[in-house]
CSV table of N, CA and C in Angstrom, one decimal:
chain,number,residue,atom,x,y,z
R,1,MET,N,5.2,27.5,-3.8
R,1,MET,CA,5.7,28.2,-5.1
R,1,MET,C,4.3,27.9,-6.4
R,2,GLU,N,3.6,29.1,-6.6
R,2,GLU,CA,2.2,28.5,-7.5
R,2,GLU,C,2.5,28.3,-9.0
R,3,THR,N,0.9,27.5,-9.3
R,3,THR,CA,1.8,27.2,-10.7
R,3,THR,C,1.8,27.6,-11.5
R,4,LEU,N,2.9,27.6,-12.4
R,4,LEU,CA,2.8,28.5,-13.9
R,4,LEU,C,1.8,27.9,-14.5
R,5,THR,N,0.4,29.1,-14.4
R,5,THR,CA,-0.2,28.9,-16.0
R,5,THR,C,-0.4,30.1,-16.7
R,6,ALA,N,-1.2,29.0,-18.1
R,6,ALA,CA,-1.9,30.6,-19.3
R,6,ALA,C,-2.4,32.0,-18.0
R,7,GLN,N,-3.5,31.5,-17.2
R,7,GLN,CA,-4.3,32.4,-16.5
R,7,GLN,C,-2.4,33.7,-16.0
R,8,ASN,N,-2.1,32.8,-15.3
R,8,ASN,CA,-0.9,34.4,-14.1
R,8,ASN,C,-0.4,34.4,-14.6
R,9,ILE,N,0.2,34.2,-15.8
R,9,ILE,CA,1.7,34.8,-16.4
R,9,ILE,C,1.1,36.2,-16.2
R,10,VAL,N,2.1,37.3,-16.1
R,10,VAL,CA,1.6,38.8,-16.6
R,10,VAL,C,3.1,39.0,-17.5
R,11,LEU,N,2.7,39.9,-18.5
R,11,LEU,CA,3.2,40.2,-20.1
R,11,LEU,C,2.7,41.6,-19.1
R,12,SER,N,4.1,42.6,-18.4
R,12,SER,CA,4.5,44.0,-17.9
R,12,SER,C,4.3,44.7,-19.5
R,13,GLU,N,3.7,46.1,-19.7
R,13,GLU,CA,4.3,47.3,-20.4
R,13,GLU,C,5.5,46.9,-20.7
R,14,SER,N,6.5,46.9,-20.1
R,14,SER,CA,7.7,46.9,-20.0
R,14,SER,C,7.4,46.0,-21.2
R,15,ASP,N,8.2,44.9,-21.0
R,15,ASP,CA,7.5,43.7,-22.0
R,15,ASP,C,7.4,43.1,-22.7
R,16,PHE,N,5.7,43.7,-23.0
R,16,PHE,CA,5.2,43.6,-24.3
R,16,PHE,C,5.7,44.7,-25.2
R,17,ARG,N,6.4,45.7,-24.8
R,17,ARG,CA,6.9,47.5,-25.7
R,17,ARG,C,8.7,46.7,-26.4
R,18,LYS,N,9.1,45.5,-25.0
R,18,LYS,CA,10.3,44.9,-26.1
R,18,LYS,C,10.4,43.8,-27.0
R,19,ILE,N,8.9,43.2,-27.0
R,19,ILE,CA,9.0,41.7,-27.6
R,19,ILE,C,8.7,42.4,-29.1
R,20,SER,N,6.8,43.7,-29.2
R,20,SER,CA,6.8,44.2,-30.0
R,20,SER,C,7.6,45.2,-31.4
R,21,ASN,N,8.8,45.7,-30.4
R,21,ASN,CA,9.4,46.1,-30.7
R,21,ASN,C,10.5,45.2,-32.1
R,22,MET,N,11.0,44.2,-30.5
R,22,MET,CA,11.8,43.6,-31.8
R,22,MET,C,11.3,42.3,-33.0
R,23,VAL,N,10.0,41.7,-32.5
R,23,VAL,CA,9.2,41.5,-33.2
R,23,VAL,C,8.6,42.2,-34.8
R,24,TYR,N,8.6,43.7,-34.5
R,24,TYR,CA,8.4,44.8,-35.8
R,24,TYR,C,9.9,45.3,-36.2
R,25,ASP,N,11.2,44.8,-35.7
R,25,ASP,CA,12.5,45.0,-36.2
R,25,ASP,C,12.3,44.1,-37.5
R,26,HIS,N,12.2,42.7,-36.3
R,26,HIS,CA,12.8,41.5,-37.3
R,26,HIS,C,12.0,41.6,-38.0
R,27,CYS,N,10.7,41.4,-38.2
R,27,CYS,CA,9.1,41.2,-38.9
R,27,CYS,C,8.5,42.0,-40.2
R,28,GLY,N,8.0,42.9,-39.2
R,28,GLY,CA,7.2,44.2,-39.6
R,28,GLY,C,6.2,43.9,-39.3
R,29,ILE,N,5.8,42.9,-38.4
R,29,ILE,CA,4.4,43.0,-37.9
R,29,ILE,C,4.8,44.0,-36.3
R,30,ASN,N,3.2,44.7,-36.4
R,30,ASN,CA,3.0,46.0,-36.0
R,30,ASN,C,1.8,45.2,-34.9
R,31,LEU,N,2.4,44.7,-33.5
R,31,LEU,CA,2.2,44.3,-32.1
R,31,LEU,C,1.7,45.8,-32.1
R,32,HIS,N,1.0,46.2,-32.1
R,32,HIS,CA,-0.3,47.3,-31.3
R,32,HIS,C,-0.8,47.0,-29.6
R,33,ASP,N,-1.5,47.9,-29.7
R,33,ASP,CA,-1.5,47.7,-27.6
R,33,ASP,C,-2.5,46.7,-27.3
R,34,GLY,N,-3.3,46.9,-28.8
R,34,GLY,CA,-4.6,46.2,-28.5
R,34,GLY,C,-4.3,44.7,-29.3
R,35,LYS,N,-3.2,44.2,-28.6
R,35,LYS,CA,-2.5,42.7,-29.3
R,35,LYS,C,-1.5,42.6,-28.2
R,36,LYS,N,-2.3,42.8,-27.2
R,36,LYS,CA,-1.2,42.8,-25.7
R,36,LYS,C,-1.6,41.3,-25.4
R,37,GLU,N,-2.8,41.6,-25.2
R,37,GLU,CA,-3.8,39.9,-24.5
R,37,GLU,C,-2.6,38.4,-25.2
R,38,LEU,N,-2.9,38.5,-26.3
R,38,LEU,CA,-3.1,38.4,-27.4
R,38,LEU,C,-1.8,37.3,-27.8
R,39,VAL,N,-0.4,38.4,-27.6
R,39,VAL,CA,0.8,38.1,-27.0
R,39,VAL,C,0.7,37.1,-25.7
R,40,ARG,N,0.4,38.0,-24.7
R,40,ARG,CA,0.5,37.0,-23.5
R,40,ARG,C,0.0,35.7,-23.6
R,41,ALA,N,-1.1,35.9,-23.9
R,41,ALA,CA,-1.7,34.1,-24.4
R,41,ALA,C,-0.6,33.4,-25.2
R,42,ARG,N,-0.3,33.8,-26.5
R,42,ARG,CA,0.6,33.3,-27.2
R,42,ARG,C,1.5,32.4,-26.8
R,43,LEU,N,1.9,33.6,-26.5
R,43,LEU,CA,4.1,33.1,-25.3
R,43,LEU,C,4.0,32.7,-24.0
R,44,ALA,N,2.8,32.7,-23.5
R,44,ALA,CA,3.1,31.8,-22.2
R,44,ALA,C,3.5,30.4,-22.3
R,45,LYS,N,2.7,29.7,-22.9
R,45,LYS,CA,3.1,28.6,-23.7
R,45,LYS,C,4.3,27.7,-23.6
R,46,ARG,N,5.6,29.0,-24.4
R,46,ARG,CA,6.7,28.8,-24.4
R,46,ARG,C,7.8,29.8,-23.6
R,47,LEU,N,6.6,29.5,-21.9
R,47,LEU,CA,7.3,30.8,-21.2
R,47,LEU,C,6.9,29.2,-20.4
R,48,ARG,N,5.6,28.6,-20.6
R,48,ARG,CA,5.7,26.9,-19.5
R,48,ARG,C,6.3,26.5,-20.5
R,49,LEU,N,6.8,25.7,-21.5
R,49,LEU,CA,8.0,25.1,-21.9
R,49,LEU,C,9.2,25.3,-21.7
R,50,GLY,N,9.7,26.7,-21.1
R,50,GLY,CA,10.4,26.4,-21.0
R,50,GLY,C,11.0,26.8,-19.1
R,51,ASN,N,10.2,27.0,-18.7
R,51,ASN,CA,9.8,26.6,-16.8
R,51,ASN,C,10.3,28.2,-17.1
R,52,PHE,N,10.3,29.0,-17.4
R,52,PHE,CA,11.3,30.7,-17.0
R,52,PHE,C,9.8,31.0,-16.1
R,53,ARG,N,9.5,32.0,-15.7
R,53,ARG,CA,8.4,32.2,-14.6
R,53,ARG,C,8.4,34.0,-15.1
R,54,THR,N,9.4,34.4,-15.7
R,54,THR,CA,8.3,36.0,-16.7
R,54,THR,C,8.7,35.8,-18.1
R,55,PHE,N,8.0,37.2,-18.3
R,55,PHE,CA,8.9,37.6,-20.0
R,55,PHE,C,10.1,37.8,-20.2
R,56,SER,N,10.5,38.9,-19.2
R,56,SER,CA,12.2,39.1,-19.0
R,56,SER,C,12.6,38.1,-19.1
R,57,GLN,N,12.8,36.9,-18.1
R,57,GLN,CA,13.6,36.2,-18.7
R,57,GLN,C,14.1,35.3,-20.0
R,58,TYR,N,12.5,35.0,-20.3
R,58,TYR,CA,12.0,34.5,-21.3
R,58,TYR,C,13.0,35.6,-22.7
R,59,MET,N,12.8,36.5,-22.6
R,59,MET,CA,13.3,38.2,-23.7
R,59,MET,C,14.8,38.0,-23.5
R,60,ASN,N,15.3,37.4,-22.3
R,60,ASN,CA,17.0,37.2,-22.4
R,60,ASN,C,17.4,36.2,-22.7
R,61,HIS,N,16.4,35.1,-23.1
R,61,HIS,CA,16.7,33.7,-23.5
R,61,HIS,C,16.2,33.5,-24.9
R,62,VAL,N,15.5,34.3,-25.8
R,62,VAL,CA,15.7,34.8,-26.8
R,62,VAL,C,16.8,35.5,-27.0
R,63,LEU,N,16.7,36.2,-26.7
R,63,LEU,CA,18.1,37.2,-27.1
R,63,LEU,C,19.4,36.4,-27.0
R,64,SER,N,19.3,35.2,-26.0
R,64,SER,CA,20.9,34.8,-25.8
R,64,SER,C,21.6,33.4,-26.6
R,65,ASP,N,19.7,33.1,-27.4
R,65,ASP,CA,20.2,31.9,-27.8
R,65,ASP,C,20.1,32.6,-29.4
R,66,LYS,N,22.4,32.0,-30.2
R,66,LYS,CA,22.4,32.2,-31.1
R,66,LYS,C,22.7,31.3,-32.6
R,67,THR,N,20.9,30.8,-31.8
R,67,THR,CA,20.6,29.4,-32.7
R,67,THR,C,19.5,30.3,-33.9
R,68,GLY,N,19.1,30.4,-33.6
R,68,GLY,CA,18.2,31.6,-33.2
R,68,GLY,C,16.6,30.6,-33.6
R,69,LYS,N,16.9,30.1,-33.2
R,69,LYS,CA,15.2,28.4,-33.0
R,69,LYS,C,13.9,29.7,-32.4
R,70,GLU,N,14.9,29.7,-30.8
R,70,GLU,CA,13.4,30.5,-30.3
R,70,GLU,C,13.3,31.8,-30.3
R,71,PHE,N,13.7,32.3,-31.0
R,71,PHE,CA,13.3,33.7,-31.8
R,71,PHE,C,12.2,32.8,-32.9
R,72,SER,N,12.9,32.1,-33.5
R,72,SER,CA,11.4,31.3,-34.7
R,72,SER,C,10.0,30.8,-34.1
R,73,LEU,N,10.3,30.1,-32.5
R,73,LEU,CA,9.4,30.3,-32.2
R,73,LEU,C,8.4,30.9,-31.6
R,74,LEU,N,8.9,31.6,-31.5
R,74,LEU,CA,8.2,33.3,-31.2
R,74,LEU,C,7.2,33.2,-32.1
R,75,ILE,N,8.3,34.1,-32.6
R,75,ILE,CA,7.4,34.0,-34.5
R,75,ILE,C,6.2,33.3,-34.8
R,76,ASP,N,6.0,32.4,-34.5
R,76,ASP,CA,6.1,31.1,-35.0
R,76,ASP,C,4.3,31.1,-34.1
R,77,SER,N,4.6,31.4,-32.6
R,77,SER,CA,3.5,31.0,-31.5
R,77,SER,C,2.6,32.3,-32.4
R,78,LEU,N,3.3,33.5,-32.6
R,78,LEU,CA,2.8,35.5,-32.5
R,78,LEU,C,1.6,35.6,-34.3
R,79,SER,N,2.2,34.5,-35.4
R,79,SER,CA,1.8,35.0,-36.0
R,79,SER,C,0.0,34.4,-36.2
R,80,THR,N,-0.5,34.7,-37.5
R,80,THR,CA,-1.6,33.3,-37.6
R,80,THR,C,-1.5,33.1,-38.9
R,81,ASN,N,-1.8,32.0,-39.3
R,81,ASN,CA,-1.9,31.1,-40.1
R,81,ASN,C,-2.9,30.8,-41.0
R,82,LEU,N,-3.7,31.7,-41.1
R,82,LEU,CA,-5.4,31.6,-41.9
R,82,LEU,C,-4.7,31.4,-43.1
R,83,THR,N,-5.0,30.4,-43.9
R,83,THR,CA,-4.8,30.9,-45.6
R,83,THR,C,-6.2,30.0,-46.0
R,84,SER,N,-6.6,30.1,-46.9
R,84,SER,CA,-7.6,28.9,-48.0
R,84,SER,C,-7.0,28.9,-49.6
R,85,PHE,N,-7.7,28.1,-50.0
R,85,PHE,CA,-7.7,28.5,-51.4
R,85,PHE,C,-8.7,29.3,-51.8
R,86,PHE,N,-7.7,30.3,-53.2
R,86,PHE,CA,-8.7,31.7,-53.6
R,86,PHE,C,-9.5,32.5,-52.2
R,87,ARG,N,-8.1,32.6,-51.2
R,87,ARG,CA,-8.9,33.8,-50.3
R,87,ARG,C,-9.1,34.4,-50.7
R,88,GLU,N,-9.4,35.9,-50.0
R,88,GLU,CA,-10.0,37.4,-50.6
R,88,GLU,C,-10.7,37.1,-51.8
R,89,SER,N,-11.5,36.8,-52.3
R,89,SER,CA,-12.0,36.1,-53.8
R,89,SER,C,-12.4,38.0,-54.3
R,90,GLN,N,-12.6,38.9,-53.8
R,90,GLN,CA,-12.5,39.7,-54.8
R,90,GLN,C,-10.2,39.8,-55.9
R,91,HIS,N,-10.0,39.2,-54.8
R,91,HIS,CA,-8.4,39.9,-55.4
R,91,HIS,C,-8.2,39.1,-56.3
R,92,PHE,N,-8.6,37.6,-56.2
R,92,PHE,CA,-8.5,36.5,-57.5
R,92,PHE,C,-9.5,37.7,-58.8
R,93,GLU,N,-10.4,37.7,-58.1
R,93,GLU,CA,-11.3,38.3,-59.4
R,93,GLU,C,-10.8,39.0,-59.9
R,94,PHE,N,-10.4,40.3,-59.6
R,94,PHE,CA,-9.5,41.3,-60.3
R,94,PHE,C,-8.4,40.7,-60.7
R,95,LEU,N,-7.8,39.7,-60.6
R,95,LEU,CA,-6.4,39.2,-60.4
R,95,LEU,C,-7.2,38.6,-62.5
R,96,GLN,N,-8.0,38.3,-62.5
R,96,GLN,CA,-8.4,37.1,-63.2
R,96,GLN,C,-9.0,38.1,-64.5
R,97,SER,N,-10.1,39.3,-63.8
R,97,SER,CA,-10.4,39.1,-65.5
R,97,SER,C,-9.6,40.4,-65.2
R,98,ARG,N,-8.9,41.7,-64.5
R,98,ARG,CA,-8.5,42.9,-65.2
R,98,ARG,C,-6.7,42.7,-65.1
R,99,PHE,N,-6.2,42.5,-64.1
R,99,PHE,CA,-4.4,42.4,-64.3
R,99,PHE,C,-4.1,41.7,-65.4
R,100,LEU,N,-4.2,40.3,-65.3
R,100,LEU,CA,-3.7,39.3,-66.1
R,100,LEU,C,-4.0,39.6,-67.1
R,101,PRO,N,-5.3,39.6,-68.5
R,101,PRO,CA,-5.6,40.0,-69.3
R,101,PRO,C,-4.6,41.5,-69.7
R,102,ALA,N,-4.2,42.2,-69.4
R,102,ALA,CA,-3.5,43.7,-69.4
R,102,ALA,C,-2.1,43.1,-69.5
R,103,LEU,N,-1.7,42.6,-69.0
R,103,LEU,CA,0.0,41.7,-67.9
R,103,LEU,C,0.3,41.2,-69.9
R,104,LEU,N,-0.6,40.4,-69.4
R,104,LEU,CA,-0.1,39.0,-70.6
R,104,LEU,C,-0.5,39.3,-72.1
R,105,GLU,N,-0.6,40.4,-72.3
R,105,GLU,CA,-1.2,41.2,-73.8
R,105,GLU,C,0.5,42.4,-74.1
R,106,ARG,N,0.3,43.1,-72.8
R,106,ARG,CA,1.7,43.8,-72.3
R,106,ARG,C,3.1,42.5,-73.0
R,107,LYS,N,3.1,41.3,-72.7
R,107,LYS,CA,4.0,40.8,-72.3
R,107,LYS,C,3.7,40.7,-73.4
R,108,ARG,N,3.2,39.8,-74.2
R,108,ARG,CA,3.2,39.3,-75.9
R,108,ARG,C,3.5,40.4,-76.8
R,109,GLN,N,3.0,41.4,-76.1
R,109,GLN,CA,3.6,42.5,-77.6
R,109,GLN,C,5.4,43.0,-77.3
R,110,ARG,N,6.2,42.6,-76.4
R,110,ARG,CA,7.6,42.0,-76.5
R,110,ARG,C,8.4,40.9,-76.2
R,111,SER,N,7.0,39.9,-76.4
R,111,SER,CA,7.5,38.6,-76.7
R,111,SER,C,8.9,38.6,-75.3
R,112,ASN,N,7.7,38.9,-74.6
R,112,ASN,CA,8.4,38.0,-72.7
R,112,ASN,C,7.8,37.2,-72.1
R,113,PHE,N,7.7,36.1,-72.3
R,113,PHE,CA,7.1,34.9,-72.3
R,113,PHE,C,7.0,34.7,-70.3
R,114,ARG,N,7.5,35.6,-69.7
R,114,ARG,CA,8.3,35.2,-68.9
R,114,ARG,C,7.5,35.4,-67.9
R,115,ILE,N,6.8,34.7,-66.6
R,115,ILE,CA,5.9,35.5,-65.8
R,115,ILE,C,5.9,35.4,-64.0
R,116,ARG,N,6.8,36.5,-63.0
R,116,ARG,CA,7.0,35.6,-62.2
R,116,ARG,C,6.1,35.8,-60.8
R,117,ALA,N,5.9,35.4,-59.7
R,117,ALA,CA,4.5,36.2,-58.9
R,117,ALA,C,5.3,35.5,-57.9
R,118,TRP,N,5.4,36.9,-56.6
R,118,TRP,CA,5.8,36.2,-55.6
R,118,TRP,C,4.4,36.3,-54.1
R,119,SER,N,4.5,35.5,-53.2
R,119,SER,CA,3.2,35.5,-52.6
R,119,SER,C,4.2,35.3,-51.0
R,120,ALA,N,4.2,36.7,-50.7
R,120,ALA,CA,4.6,36.7,-49.8
R,120,ALA,C,4.2,36.5,-48.4
R,121,GLY,N,4.3,35.2,-47.0
R,121,GLY,CA,3.0,35.5,-46.1
R,121,GLY,C,2.6,34.2,-46.8
R,122,CYS,N,2.6,33.5,-47.2
R,122,CYS,CA,2.2,32.2,-48.6
R,122,CYS,C,1.4,31.3,-46.6
R,123,SER,N,2.1,30.9,-46.4
R,123,SER,CA,1.4,30.3,-44.9
R,123,SER,C,1.6,28.5,-45.4
R,124,SER,N,0.7,28.2,-45.0
R,124,SER,CA,1.1,26.7,-45.8
R,124,SER,C,0.7,26.0,-47.4
R,125,GLY,N,0.4,27.3,-48.3
R,125,GLY,CA,1.0,26.9,-49.5
R,125,GLY,C,-0.6,27.1,-49.5
R,126,GLU,N,-1.6,27.5,-50.0
R,126,GLU,CA,-2.5,28.1,-50.1
R,126,GLU,C,-3.2,28.6,-51.2
R,127,GLU,N,-2.2,29.7,-51.1
R,127,GLU,CA,-2.7,31.3,-51.5
R,127,GLU,C,-1.4,31.3,-53.0
R,128,PRO,N,-0.5,30.6,-52.8
R,128,PRO,CA,0.6,30.8,-53.8
R,128,PRO,C,0.2,29.7,-55.5
R,129,TYR,N,-0.6,28.5,-54.3
R,129,TYR,CA,-1.3,27.4,-55.8
R,129,TYR,C,-2.1,28.2,-56.4
R,130,SER,N,-3.3,28.7,-55.4
R,130,SER,CA,-4.3,30.3,-55.9
R,130,SER,C,-3.5,30.6,-57.7
R,131,ILE,N,-2.9,31.4,-57.0
R,131,ILE,CA,-2.2,32.8,-57.6
R,131,ILE,C,-1.4,31.7,-59.2
R,132,ALA,N,-0.7,30.3,-58.7
R,132,ALA,CA,-0.2,29.6,-59.8
R,132,ALA,C,-1.6,29.0,-60.7
R,133,ILE,N,-2.7,28.4,-59.9
R,133,ILE,CA,-3.8,27.9,-60.6
R,133,ILE,C,-4.2,29.0,-61.5
R,134,SER,N,-4.1,30.7,-60.7
R,134,SER,CA,-4.7,31.5,-61.6
R,134,SER,C,-3.7,32.3,-63.4
R,135,LEU,N,-2.4,31.5,-62.8
R,135,LEU,CA,-2.1,32.1,-63.9
R,135,LEU,C,-1.7,31.4,-65.1
R,136,LEU,N,-2.2,30.1,-64.2
R,136,LEU,CA,-1.9,28.6,-65.9
R,136,LEU,C,-3.4,28.9,-66.8
R,137,GLU,N,-4.3,29.2,-65.9
R,137,GLU,CA,-5.7,29.5,-66.5
R,137,GLU,C,-5.9,30.4,-67.5
R,138,ALA,N,-4.8,31.3,-66.6
R,138,ALA,CA,-4.6,32.6,-67.5
R,138,ALA,C,-3.8,32.6,-69.3
R,139,THR,N,-2.9,31.4,-68.9
R,139,THR,CA,-2.1,31.2,-69.9
R,139,THR,C,-2.5,29.9,-70.8
R,140,GLN,N,-3.9,29.8,-70.7
R,140,GLN,CA,-3.8,28.1,-71.4
R,140,GLN,C,-4.3,28.3,-72.8
R,141,GLY,N,-3.4,27.7,-73.9
R,141,GLY,CA,-3.7,27.8,-75.1
R,141,GLY,C,-3.3,29.4,-75.7
R,142,LYS,N,-2.2,29.6,-75.3
R,142,LYS,CA,-1.7,31.0,-75.7
R,142,LYS,C,-0.4,31.3,-75.5
R,143,GLY,N,0.4,30.2,-76.0
R,143,GLY,CA,1.6,29.8,-76.3
R,143,GLY,C,2.5,29.7,-74.7
R,144,ARG,N,3.8,29.0,-75.2
R,144,ARG,CA,4.2,29.0,-74.1
R,144,ARG,C,4.7,29.5,-73.2
R,145,TRP,N,4.5,29.4,-71.7
R,145,TRP,CA,4.8,30.8,-70.7
R,145,TRP,C,5.9,30.2,-70.1
R,146,ASN,N,6.7,30.7,-69.2
R,146,ASN,CA,7.8,30.0,-68.8
R,146,ASN,C,7.1,31.0,-67.1
R,147,ILE,N,7.0,30.3,-65.7
R,147,ILE,CA,6.1,31.1,-64.9
R,147,ILE,C,6.7,30.1,-63.9
R,148,LYS,N,6.9,30.9,-63.0
R,148,LYS,CA,7.4,30.9,-61.6
R,148,LYS,C,6.6,31.7,-60.4
R,149,VAL,N,6.2,30.4,-59.3
R,149,VAL,CA,5.9,31.6,-57.8
R,149,VAL,C,6.6,31.3,-57.3
R,150,LEU,N,6.9,31.9,-56.1
R,150,LEU,CA,7.9,32.0,-54.9
R,150,LEU,C,7.1,32.5,-53.6
R,151,ALA,N,7.0,31.4,-53.2
R,151,ALA,CA,6.3,31.2,-51.8
R,151,ALA,C,7.5,31.1,-50.7
R,152,THR,N,7.0,32.5,-49.2
R,152,THR,CA,7.4,32.4,-48.5
R,152,THR,C,6.4,33.2,-47.2
R,153,ASP,N,7.7,32.3,-46.3
R,153,ASP,CA,6.6,32.7,-45.0
R,153,ASP,C,7.8,33.5,-43.6
R,154,ILE,N,6.9,34.4,-42.9
R,154,ILE,CA,8.0,34.4,-41.3
R,154,ILE,C,7.8,33.2,-40.5
R,155,SER,N,6.2,32.1,-41.1
R,155,SER,CA,6.5,31.0,-39.8
R,155,SER,C,7.2,29.4,-40.3
R,156,ALA,N,8.2,29.2,-40.0
R,156,ALA,CA,9.0,28.0,-40.3
R,156,ALA,C,8.2,27.2,-40.2
R,157,SER,N,7.2,26.7,-38.8
R,157,SER,CA,6.0,25.5,-39.8
R,157,SER,C,5.2,25.2,-40.8
R,158,VAL,N,4.8,26.4,-41.2
R,158,VAL,CA,3.6,26.4,-41.8
R,158,VAL,C,4.5,26.1,-43.1
R,159,LEU,N,5.6,26.7,-43.4
R,159,LEU,CA,6.5,26.3,-44.3
R,159,LEU,C,6.7,24.8,-44.6
R,160,GLU,N,7.0,24.2,-44.2
R,160,GLU,CA,7.5,22.7,-43.8
R,160,GLU,C,5.8,22.3,-44.3
R,161,ILE,N,4.6,22.7,-44.3
R,161,ILE,CA,3.4,22.3,-44.3
R,161,ILE,C,3.9,22.4,-46.4
R,162,ALA,N,3.5,24.1,-46.0
R,162,ALA,CA,4.2,24.2,-48.1
R,162,ALA,C,4.5,23.4,-48.5
């Protein structure tokens, strides 16, 4: 029997469709045809660790796992966790120079000193911390503000880091 390696694990078109549809339905991640090799390569490790010879066997396991643990591991394998402080600098420049000054002025006029922000896809936390830093800098010396930043991600492993 041939040894199972990342290179000889084949992802059929049918299995790729099942995986991409399931991931989209549960997480909203669109795995288009150009991502097929990425999916095969990243999930090959899950197949080897579970001693599955085919993606069909692996998907049956994922779907029958009532704990949802394997599905979480599948998502962790497929998600890209690229992050850094003040990543996408043009977004933070807009936030600091245009959006926050206008928001703070509107809220001051209404005596509403509460700000809530949500960082969806926060990875290991650098981006929500960057948002919090921007909010704290914008409100410094301008009264008491009640600021909260919610940080979420579909990857359980990066949330543990955050």
